[in-house]
Amino acid sequence: LKAKGVYCRWFSNVLHGLGGGLADPRLVQCSEAAQTDIQDGLSVSTGFVTREEEDAVMGEVTRSFRRLRYQYSHWDGAIEGYRETEKGQWQEANMAVMERLKEVTVCALQGKRLTLLPLIHVLDLAPDGYIKPHVDSVKFCGDVIAGVSLLSSAVMRFERQGDPLSWACVLLPQCSLYRVSGAMRYNYTHAILRDSDSFFRGQKVTRGRRVSLICRTIPNPSSQ
């Protein structure tokens, strides 16, 4: 696995690799109207963590959730069937994963170095849980959102606000990383589809329990 700094340089190459934004064009299906926004603001990297790393992270996360039940109402109505926490301290065995995630999140964007929010958001979706279309509030996060998908693959759908002809469906394989910025961050809603709706290019993508590790940059004052 790549060291801090080296990993950022590697991911920067991914950002400018196949299809402009996506490391693997087979992971995205989109309308022609959304292609430029996707190339500039969406990237996916498969195999970001190994299955051994996934097991180690899940061992720690499971202990954090031991006393928490899945909830079916959210303060802004965006999530069904979830439990969540924020973590700033991780076991030594899992620090390498968290540092890689942080390094990728703050990779230079348009020549500027970004600043992270201090805590990693851990979101646990039940097998019947899902995330409704929404745009993350500019009060709570900034220009870049990056996440790692654990335990289950999922389909993430984007749709430009006010323009249903600009859309994308993205396959997020288990252990993959996604990174969203630019117009995809601010102008498109995103959703994680429920199991009954979880199809990609006409093929069923079975959704089980899905845990995501989400890293965000600090809010941008100019966006508030």
Coordinates of N, CA and C in Angstrom, one line a residue:
L1 N 0.8 -1.2 0.0 CA 0.0 0.0 0.0 C 0.9 1.3 0.0
K2 N 0.4 2.3 -0.6 CA 1.2 3.5 -0.8 C 1.2 4.4 0.5
A3 N 2.3 5.0 0.7 CA 2.5 5.8 1.9 C 1.8 7.2 1.7
K4 N 1.6 7.9 2.8 CA 1.0 9.2 2.7 C 1.8 10.1 1.8
G5 N 1.2 10.9 1.0 CA 1.9 11.8 0.1 C 2.0 11.0 -1.3
V6 N 2.6 9.8 -1.3 CA 2.7 9.0 -2.5 C 1.3 8.6 -2.9
Y7 N 0.4 8.3 -1.9 CA -0.9 7.9 -2.3 C -1.7 9.1 -2.9
C8 N -1.4 10.3 -2.4 CA -2.1 11.4 -2.9 C -1.7 11.7 -4.4
R9 N -0.4 11.5 -4.7 CA 0.1 11.6 -6.0 C -0.5 10.6 -6.9
W10 N -0.6 9.3 -6.4 CA -1.2 8.3 -7.2 C -2.7 8.6 -7.5
F11 N -3.4 9.1 -6.5 CA -4.8 9.4 -6.7 C -5.0 10.6 -7.6
S12 N -4.1 11.5 -7.6 CA -4.2 12.6 -8.5 C -4.1 12.1 -10.0
N13 N -3.3 11.1 -10.2 CA -3.2 10.5 -11.5 C -4.5 9.8 -11.9
V14 N -5.2 9.2 -10.9 CA -6.5 8.6 -11.1 C -7.5 9.7 -11.5
L15 N -7.5 10.8 -10.9 CA -8.4 11.9 -11.2 C -8.3 12.4 -12.6
H16 N -7.1 12.2 -13.2 CA -6.9 12.7 -14.6 C -6.7 11.5 -15.5
G17 N -7.2 10.3 -15.0 CA -7.0 9.1 -15.8 C -8.1 8.8 -16.8
L18 N -8.5 7.6 -16.8 CA -9.5 7.1 -17.8 C -10.8 8.0 -17.6
G19 N -11.3 8.4 -18.7 CA -12.6 9.2 -18.7 C -12.5 10.5 -18.0
G20 N -11.3 11.0 -17.7 CA -11.1 12.3 -17.1 C -11.3 12.2 -15.6
G21 N -12.4 11.6 -15.1 CA -12.6 11.7 -13.7 C -12.6 10.3 -13.0
L22 N -13.2 9.3 -13.7 CA -13.4 8.0 -13.1 C -12.2 7.1 -13.4
A23 N -11.7 6.4 -12.4 CA -10.7 5.4 -12.6 C -11.1 4.3 -13.5
D24 N -12.4 3.9 -13.5 CA -12.9 2.8 -14.3 C -14.2 3.2 -14.9
P25 N -14.3 3.6 -16.2 CA -15.5 4.0 -16.8 C -16.7 3.0 -16.7
R26 N -16.3 1.7 -16.5 CA -17.3 0.7 -16.3 C -18.2 0.9 -15.1
L27 N -17.7 1.7 -14.2 CA -18.5 1.9 -12.9 C -19.5 3.1 -13.0
V28 N -19.6 3.7 -14.2 CA -20.6 4.8 -14.3 C -21.4 4.7 -15.5
Q29 N -22.7 5.1 -15.3 CA -23.6 5.2 -16.4 C -24.3 6.6 -16.3
C30 N -24.2 7.4 -17.3 CA -24.7 8.7 -17.1 C -25.3 9.3 -18.4
S31 N -26.1 10.4 -18.3 CA -26.6 11.1 -19.4 C -25.5 11.9 -20.1
E32 N -25.7 12.2 -21.3 CA -24.7 13.0 -22.0 C -24.5 14.4 -21.4
A33 N -25.7 14.9 -20.8 CA -25.7 16.3 -20.2 C -24.8 16.3 -19.0
A34 N -24.5 15.2 -18.3 CA -23.8 15.2 -17.1 C -22.3 14.8 -17.3
Q35 N -21.9 14.5 -18.5 CA -20.6 14.0 -18.7 C -19.4 14.9 -18.2
T36 N -19.5 16.2 -18.6 CA -18.5 17.1 -18.2 C -18.4 17.3 -16.7
D37 N -19.5 17.4 -16.0 CA -19.5 17.5 -14.5 C -18.9 16.3 -13.9
I38 N -19.2 15.1 -14.4 CA -18.7 13.9 -13.9 C -17.2 13.8 -14.0
Q39 N -16.7 14.2 -15.2 CA -15.3 14.1 -15.5 C -14.5 15.1 -14.6
D40 N -15.1 16.2 -14.3 CA -14.4 17.2 -13.4 C -14.6 17.0 -11.9
G41 N -15.6 16.2 -11.5 CA -15.9 16.2 -10.1 C -16.3 14.9 -9.4
L42 N -16.1 13.8 -10.1 CA -16.4 12.5 -9.5 C -15.3 11.5 -9.9
S43 N -14.9 10.8 -8.9 CA -13.9 9.7 -9.1 C -14.2 8.5 -8.2
V44 N -13.8 7.3 -8.7 CA -14.0 6.1 -8.0 C -12.8 5.3 -8.1
S45 N -12.3 4.7 -7.0 CA -11.1 3.8 -7.0 C -11.5 2.5 -6.4
T46 N -11.4 1.4 -7.1 CA -11.8 0.1 -6.5 C -10.6 -0.4 -5.7
G47 N -10.9 -1.3 -4.8 CA -9.9 -1.9 -3.9 C -9.1 -0.9 -3.1
F48 N -9.8 0.1 -2.6 CA -9.1 1.1 -1.8 C -8.6 0.5 -0.5
V49 N -9.3 -0.4 0.1 CA -8.9 -1.1 1.2 C -9.0 -2.6 0.9
T50 N -8.1 -3.4 1.6 CA -8.1 -4.9 1.4 C -9.2 -5.5 2.3
R51 N -9.6 -6.7 2.0 CA -10.6 -7.4 2.9 C -10.1 -7.5 4.3
E52 N -8.8 -7.7 4.5 CA -8.2 -7.8 5.8 C -8.3 -6.4 6.6
E53 N -8.1 -5.3 5.9 CA -8.3 -4.0 6.5 C -9.8 -3.8 6.8
E54 N -10.6 -4.2 5.9 CA -12.1 -4.1 6.1 C -12.5 -4.8 7.4
D55 N -12.0 -6.0 7.6 CA -12.3 -6.8 8.8 C -11.9 -6.1 10.0
A56 N -10.7 -5.5 10.0 CA -10.1 -4.8 11.2 C -10.9 -3.6 11.5
V57 N -11.3 -2.8 10.5 CA -12.0 -1.6 10.7 C -13.4 -2.0 11.2
M58 N -14.0 -3.0 10.7 CA -15.4 -3.4 11.1 C -15.4 -3.9 12.5
G59 N -14.3 -4.5 12.9 CA -14.2 -5.0 14.3 C -14.3 -3.8 15.3
E60 N -13.6 -2.7 14.9 CA -13.6 -1.5 15.8 C -15.0 -0.8 15.7
V61 N -15.5 -0.7 14.5 CA -16.8 0.0 14.2 C -17.9 -0.7 14.9
T62 N -17.9 -2.0 14.9 CA -19.0 -2.8 15.5 C -19.1 -2.6 17.0
R63 N -17.9 -2.4 17.6 CA -17.9 -2.1 19.1 C -18.5 -0.7 19.3
S64 N -18.3 0.2 18.4 CA -18.8 1.6 18.6 C -20.3 1.6 18.5
F65 N -20.9 0.6 17.7 CA -22.3 0.6 17.5 C -23.1 -0.4 18.4
R66 N -22.4 -1.0 19.3 CA -23.0 -2.1 20.1 C -24.3 -1.7 20.7
R67 N -24.4 -0.5 21.2 CA -25.6 -0.1 22.0 C -26.5 0.8 21.1
L68 N -26.3 1.0 19.9 CA -27.1 1.8 19.0 C -28.0 1.0 18.1
R69 N -29.3 1.3 18.1 CA -30.2 0.7 17.2 C -30.3 1.5 15.9
Y70 N -30.7 0.7 14.9 CA -31.0 1.4 13.6 C -32.2 2.3 13.7
Q71 N -32.1 3.5 13.2 CA -33.2 4.5 13.2 C -33.8 4.7 11.9
Y72 N -35.1 5.0 11.9 CA -35.8 5.2 10.6 C -36.4 6.5 10.5
S73 N -35.8 7.5 11.2 CA -36.1 8.9 11.0 C -34.8 9.7 11.2
H74 N -34.6 10.7 10.4 CA -33.4 11.5 10.4 C -33.7 12.9 10.5
W75 N -32.8 13.7 11.2 CA -33.1 15.1 11.4 C -33.5 15.9 10.2
D76 N -33.0 15.5 9.0 CA -33.3 16.3 7.8 C -34.1 15.4 6.8
G77 N -34.5 14.2 7.3 CA -35.3 13.3 6.5 C -34.6 12.6 5.4
A78 N -33.2 12.6 5.4 CA -32.5 12.1 4.2 C -32.2 10.6 4.3
I79 N -32.2 10.0 5.5 CA -31.7 8.6 5.6 C -32.8 7.8 6.3
E80 N -32.9 6.6 5.9 CA -33.8 5.6 6.5 C -33.0 4.3 6.9
G81 N -33.2 3.8 8.1 CA -32.5 2.6 8.5 C -31.0 2.8 8.6
Y82 N -30.6 3.6 9.6 CA -29.2 3.9 9.8 C -28.9 4.0 11.3
R83 N -27.6 4.0 11.5 CA -27.0 4.4 12.7 C -25.7 5.1 12.4
E84 N -25.2 6.0 13.2 CA -24.0 6.8 12.8 C -23.3 7.2 14.0
T85 N -22.0 7.5 13.8 CA -21.2 8.1 14.8 C -20.0 8.8 14.1
E86 N -19.3 9.6 14.9 CA -18.1 10.3 14.4 C -16.9 9.9 15.2
K87 N -15.8 9.6 14.6 CA -14.6 9.1 15.3 C -13.4 9.9 15.0
G88 N -12.7 10.3 16.0 CA -11.4 11.0 15.8 C -10.2 10.1 16.2
Q89 N -10.5 9.1 17.1 CA -9.4 8.2 17.6 C -9.7 6.8 17.0
W90 N -8.7 6.2 16.5 CA -8.8 4.9 15.9 C -7.7 4.0 16.4
Q91 N -7.9 2.7 16.4 CA -6.9 1.8 16.9 C -5.7 1.9 15.9
E92 N -4.5 1.6 16.4 CA -3.3 1.7 15.6 C -3.4 0.8 14.4
A93 N -4.1 -0.3 14.4 CA -4.2 -1.2 13.3 C -5.0 -0.6 12.1
N94 N -5.8 0.4 12.5 CA -6.7 1.0 11.4 C -6.3 2.4 11.0
M95 N -5.2 2.9 11.6 CA -4.8 4.2 11.3 C -4.3 4.4 9.9
A96 N -3.7 3.4 9.3 CA -3.2 3.5 7.9 C -4.4 3.8 6.9
V97 N -5.5 3.1 7.2 CA -6.7 3.3 6.3 C -7.2 4.7 6.4
M98 N -7.3 5.2 7.7 CA -7.8 6.5 7.9 C -6.9 7.6 7.3
E99 N -5.6 7.4 7.4 CA -4.7 8.4 6.9 C -4.8 8.4 5.4
R100 N -4.9 7.2 4.7 CA -5.1 7.2 3.3 C -6.4 7.9 2.9
L101 N -7.4 7.7 3.6 CA -8.7 8.4 3.3 C -8.6 9.9 3.4
K102 N -7.9 10.3 4.5 CA -7.7 11.8 4.7 C -6.8 12.4 3.6
E103 N -5.8 11.7 3.2 CA -4.9 12.2 2.2 C -5.5 12.4 0.9
V104 N -6.4 11.4 0.5 CA -7.1 11.5 -0.8 C -8.1 12.6 -0.7
T105 N -8.7 12.8 0.4 CA -9.7 13.9 0.5 C -9.1 15.3 0.3
V106 N -7.9 15.5 0.8 CA -7.3 16.8 0.8 C -6.4 17.0 -0.4
C107 N -6.3 16.0 -1.3 CA -5.5 16.2 -2.5 C -5.8 17.5 -3.1
A108 N -4.9 18.2 -3.7 CA -5.1 19.5 -4.2 C -6.2 19.6 -5.2
L109 N -7.1 20.6 -5.0 CA -8.2 20.9 -5.8 C -8.0 22.2 -6.5
Q110 N -7.8 22.3 -7.8 CA -7.6 23.5 -8.5 C -6.4 24.3 -7.9
G111 N -5.4 23.5 -7.5 CA -4.1 24.1 -7.0 C -4.1 24.5 -5.6
K112 N -5.2 24.3 -4.8 CA -5.2 24.7 -3.4 C -5.3 23.5 -2.5
R113 N -4.6 23.5 -1.4 CA -4.6 22.5 -0.4 C -5.8 22.7 0.5
L114 N -6.5 21.6 0.8 CA -7.8 21.7 1.5 C -7.6 21.3 3.0
T115 N -8.5 21.7 3.8 CA -8.4 21.4 5.3 C -9.6 20.5 5.6
L116 N -9.3 19.5 6.4 CA -10.3 18.5 6.8 C -11.1 18.9 8.0
L117 N -12.3 18.4 8.1 CA -13.0 18.4 9.3 C -12.3 17.3 10.2
P118 N -12.3 17.5 11.5 CA -11.4 16.6 12.3 C -11.9 15.2 12.5
L119 N -13.2 14.9 12.3 CA -13.7 13.6 12.6 C -14.2 12.9 11.3
I120 N -14.0 11.6 11.4 CA -14.5 10.8 10.3 C -15.9 10.3 10.6
H121 N -16.9 10.5 9.7 CA -18.3 10.1 9.9 C -18.4 8.7 9.5
V122 N -18.9 7.9 10.4 CA -19.2 6.5 10.2 C -20.7 6.3 10.1
L123 N -21.1 5.9 8.9 CA -22.6 5.7 8.6 C -22.9 4.2 8.3
D124 N -23.7 3.6 9.1 CA -24.1 2.2 9.0 C -25.5 2.1 8.5
L125 N -25.7 1.6 7.3 CA -27.0 1.4 6.7 C -27.4 0.0 6.9
A126 N -28.6 -0.2 7.5 CA -29.2 -1.6 7.6 C -29.4 -2.2 6.2
P127 N -29.6 -3.5 6.1 CA -29.9 -4.1 4.7 C -31.1 -3.4 4.0
D128 N -32.0 -3.0 4.8 CA -33.2 -2.3 4.2 C -33.1 -0.8 4.3
G129 N -31.9 -0.3 4.6 CA -31.7 1.2 4.7 C -31.3 1.8 3.4
Y130 N -31.5 3.1 3.3 CA -31.1 3.8 2.1 C -31.0 5.3 2.4
I131 N -30.4 6.0 1.4 CA -30.2 7.4 1.5 C -31.0 8.1 0.4
K132 N -31.9 9.0 0.8 CA -32.7 9.7 -0.2 C -31.9 10.8 -0.9
P133 N -32.4 11.2 -2.1 CA -31.7 12.3 -2.8 C -31.5 13.6 -2.0
H134 N -30.3 14.1 -1.9 CA -30.1 15.3 -1.1 C -28.7 15.9 -1.5
V135 N -28.5 17.1 -1.1 CA -27.2 17.8 -1.2 C -26.7 18.1 0.2
D136 N -25.5 17.7 0.5 CA -25.0 17.9 1.9 C -25.0 19.4 2.2
S137 N -25.4 19.8 3.3 CA -25.5 21.2 3.7 C -24.1 21.8 3.7
V138 N -24.1 23.0 3.1 CA -22.8 23.8 3.1 C -22.4 24.3 4.5
K139 N -23.3 24.2 5.4 CA -23.0 24.6 6.8 C -22.1 23.6 7.5
F140 N -22.1 22.4 7.0 CA -21.4 21.3 7.7 C -20.3 20.7 7.0
C141 N -20.1 20.9 5.7 CA -19.0 20.4 4.9 C -18.7 21.3 3.7
G142 N -17.5 21.1 3.2 CA -17.0 22.0 2.2 C -16.9 21.4 0.8
D143 N -15.8 21.7 0.1 CA -15.8 21.4 -1.3 C -15.6 20.0 -1.7
V144 N -15.1 19.1 -0.8 CA -14.9 17.7 -1.2 C -15.5 16.8 -0.1
I145 N -16.1 15.7 -0.6 CA -16.6 14.6 0.2 C -16.0 13.3 -0.4
A146 N -15.4 12.5 0.5 CA -14.8 11.2 0.0 C -15.3 10.1 1.0
G147 N -15.6 9.0 0.4 CA -16.1 7.9 1.3 C -15.6 6.5 0.8
V148 N -15.5 5.6 1.8 CA -15.1 4.2 1.5 C -16.3 3.3 1.8
S149 N -16.6 2.4 1.0 CA -17.8 1.5 1.1 C -17.3 0.2 1.7
L150 N -17.9 -0.2 2.8 CA -17.5 -1.5 3.4 C -18.7 -2.4 3.5
L151 N -18.5 -3.7 3.5 CA -19.4 -4.8 3.7 C -20.3 -5.1 2.4
S152 N -20.7 -4.1 1.7 CA -21.6 -4.3 0.6 C -21.3 -3.3 -0.5
S153 N -21.6 -3.8 -1.7 CA -21.6 -2.8 -2.9 C -22.9 -2.1 -2.9
A154 N -22.9 -1.0 -3.6 CA -24.1 -0.1 -3.6 C -24.1 0.7 -4.9
V155 N -25.3 1.2 -5.2 CA -25.5 2.1 -6.4 C -25.8 3.5 -5.9
M156 N -25.0 4.5 -6.3 CA -25.2 5.9 -5.9 C -25.7 6.6 -7.1
R157 N -26.8 7.3 -7.0 CA -27.4 8.0 -8.1 C -27.3 9.5 -7.9
F158 N -26.9 10.2 -8.9 CA -26.8 11.7 -8.9 C -27.8 12.3 -9.9
E159 N -28.4 13.4 -9.5 CA -29.3 14.1 -10.4 C -29.1 15.6 -10.2
R160 N -28.9 16.3 -11.3 CA -28.7 17.8 -11.2 C -30.0 18.4 -10.7
Q161 N -29.9 19.3 -9.7 CA -31.1 20.0 -9.2 C -31.8 20.8 -10.3
G162 N -33.1 20.5 -10.5 CA -33.9 21.2 -11.5 C -33.7 20.8 -12.9
D163 N -32.8 19.7 -13.1 CA -32.6 19.2 -14.5 C -32.5 17.7 -14.4
P164 N -33.6 17.0 -14.5 CA -33.6 15.5 -14.4 C -32.9 14.9 -15.6
L165 N -32.6 15.6 -16.7 CA -31.9 15.1 -17.8 C -30.4 14.9 -17.6
S166 N -29.9 15.6 -16.5 CA -28.5 15.4 -16.1 C -28.4 14.5 -14.9
W167 N -27.9 13.3 -15.1 CA -28.0 12.2 -14.1 C -26.8 11.3 -14.3
A168 N -26.5 10.6 -13.2 CA -25.5 9.5 -13.3 C -25.8 8.4 -12.2
C169 N -25.6 7.2 -12.6 CA -25.6 6.1 -11.7 C -24.2 5.5 -11.6
V170 N -23.7 5.4 -10.3 CA -22.4 5.0 -10.1 C -22.4 3.7 -9.3
L171 N -21.7 2.7 -9.7 CA -21.5 1.5 -9.0 C -20.3 1.6 -8.0
L172 N -20.6 1.5 -6.7 CA -19.6 1.6 -5.7 C -19.3 0.1 -5.1
P173 N -18.3 -0.5 -5.7 CA -18.1 -1.9 -5.2 C -17.6 -1.9 -3.7
Q174 N -17.8 -3.0 -3.1 CA -17.3 -3.2 -1.7 C -15.8 -2.9 -1.7
C175 N -15.4 -2.1 -0.7 CA -14.0 -1.8 -0.5 C -13.5 -0.7 -1.4
S176 N -14.4 0.0 -2.2 CA -14.0 1.1 -3.1 C -14.1 2.4 -2.4
L177 N -13.5 3.4 -3.1 CA -13.5 4.8 -2.6 C -14.2 5.7 -3.7
Y178 N -15.0 6.6 -3.2 CA -15.5 7.6 -4.1 C -15.1 9.0 -3.6
R179 N -15.0 10.0 -4.5 CA -14.6 11.3 -4.2 C -15.4 12.3 -5.0
V180 N -16.1 13.2 -4.4 CA -17.0 14.1 -5.1 C -16.6 15.6 -4.8
S181 N -16.6 16.4 -5.9 CA -16.2 17.8 -5.7 C -16.9 18.6 -6.8
G182 N -16.7 19.9 -6.8 CA -17.2 20.8 -7.9 C -18.7 20.8 -8.0
A183 N -19.2 20.8 -9.3 CA -20.6 20.8 -9.6 C -21.3 19.6 -9.0
M184 N -20.6 18.4 -9.0 CA -21.2 17.2 -8.5 C -21.5 17.3 -7.0
R185 N -20.7 18.1 -6.3 CA -20.9 18.3 -4.9 C -22.0 19.3 -4.6
Y186 N -22.0 20.4 -5.3 CA -23.0 21.5 -4.9 C -24.3 21.5 -5.8
N187 N -24.2 21.0 -7.0 CA -25.4 21.1 -7.9 C -26.2 19.9 -8.1
Y188 N -25.7 18.7 -7.7 CA -26.3 17.5 -7.9 C -26.8 16.9 -6.5
T189 N -28.0 16.3 -6.5 CA -28.3 15.5 -5.4 C -27.7 14.1 -5.5
H190 N -27.4 13.5 -4.4 CA -26.9 12.1 -4.4 C -27.7 11.2 -3.5
A191 N -27.8 10.0 -3.8 CA -28.6 9.0 -3.1 C -28.0 7.6 -3.2
I192 N -28.1 6.8 -2.1 CA -27.8 5.4 -2.1 C -29.1 4.6 -2.2
L193 N -29.2 3.9 -3.3 CA -30.5 3.2 -3.6 C -30.8 2.1 -2.7
R194 N -32.1 2.0 -2.3 CA -32.5 0.8 -1.5 C -32.4 -0.5 -2.3
D195 N -32.4 -1.6 -1.6 CA -32.1 -2.9 -2.3 C -33.0 -3.1 -3.4
S196 N -34.3 -2.8 -3.2 CA -35.3 -3.1 -4.3 C -35.1 -2.3 -5.5
D197 N -34.4 -1.2 -5.4 CA -34.1 -0.3 -6.6 C -32.7 -0.4 -7.0
S198 N -31.9 -1.3 -6.4 CA -30.5 -1.3 -6.6 C -30.1 -2.1 -7.9
F199 N -30.1 -1.3 -9.0 CA -29.7 -1.9 -10.3 C -28.7 -1.0 -11.0
F200 N -27.8 -1.6 -11.7 CA -26.8 -0.9 -12.4 C -26.6 -1.5 -13.8
R201 N -26.9 -0.7 -14.8 CA -26.9 -1.2 -16.2 C -27.8 -2.4 -16.4
G202 N -29.0 -2.4 -15.7 CA -29.9 -3.4 -15.8 C -29.7 -4.7 -15.0
Q203 N -28.5 -4.7 -14.3 CA -28.2 -5.8 -13.4 C -28.4 -5.5 -12.0
K204 N -29.0 -6.5 -11.2 CA -29.2 -6.3 -9.8 C -27.9 -6.2 -9.1
V205 N -27.8 -5.2 -8.2 CA -26.7 -5.1 -7.3 C -27.3 -5.3 -5.9
T206 N -27.1 -6.5 -5.3 CA -27.7 -6.8 -4.0 C -27.1 -5.9 -2.9
R207 N -27.9 -5.3 -2.2 CA -27.5 -4.4 -1.1 C -27.7 -5.1 0.2
G208 N -26.6 -5.3 0.9 CA -26.7 -5.8 2.3 C -26.4 -4.6 3.3
R209 N -26.0 -5.0 4.5 CA -25.6 -3.9 5.4 C -24.4 -3.2 4.8
R210 N -24.4 -1.9 4.8 CA -23.3 -1.1 4.2 C -22.8 -0.1 5.2
V211 N -21.5 -0.1 5.5 CA -20.9 0.9 6.4 C -20.0 1.7 5.5
S212 N -20.1 3.0 5.7 CA -19.3 3.9 4.9 C -18.5 4.8 5.9
L213 N -17.2 5.0 5.5 CA -16.3 6.0 6.2 C -16.3 7.2 5.4
I214 N -16.7 8.3 5.9 CA -16.9 9.5 5.1 C -16.0 10.7 5.7
C215 N -15.2 11.2 4.8 CA -14.3 12.3 5.2 C -14.7 13.6 4.4
R216 N -14.7 14.7 5.1 CA -15.2 15.9 4.4 C -14.2 17.1 4.7
T217 N -14.1 18.0 3.8 CA -13.4 19.2 4.1 C -14.2 20.2 4.8
I218 N -13.5 21.2 5.4 CA -14.3 22.2 6.2 C -15.2 23.1 5.3
P219 N -16.3 23.6 5.9 CA -17.2 24.4 5.1 C -16.4 25.6 4.4
N220 N -16.9 25.9 3.2 CA -16.3 27.0 2.4 C -17.1 28.3 2.7
P221 N -16.6 29.3 3.4 CA -17.3 30.5 3.7 C -18.0 31.1 2.5
S222 N -17.5 31.0 1.3 CA -18.0 31.6 0.2 C -19.3 30.9 -0.3
S223 N -19.5 29.7 0.2 CA -20.7 28.9 -0.3 C -21.8 29.0 0.7
Q224 N -21.7 29.7 1.8 CA -22.7 29.8 2.8 C -23.5 31.1 2.6

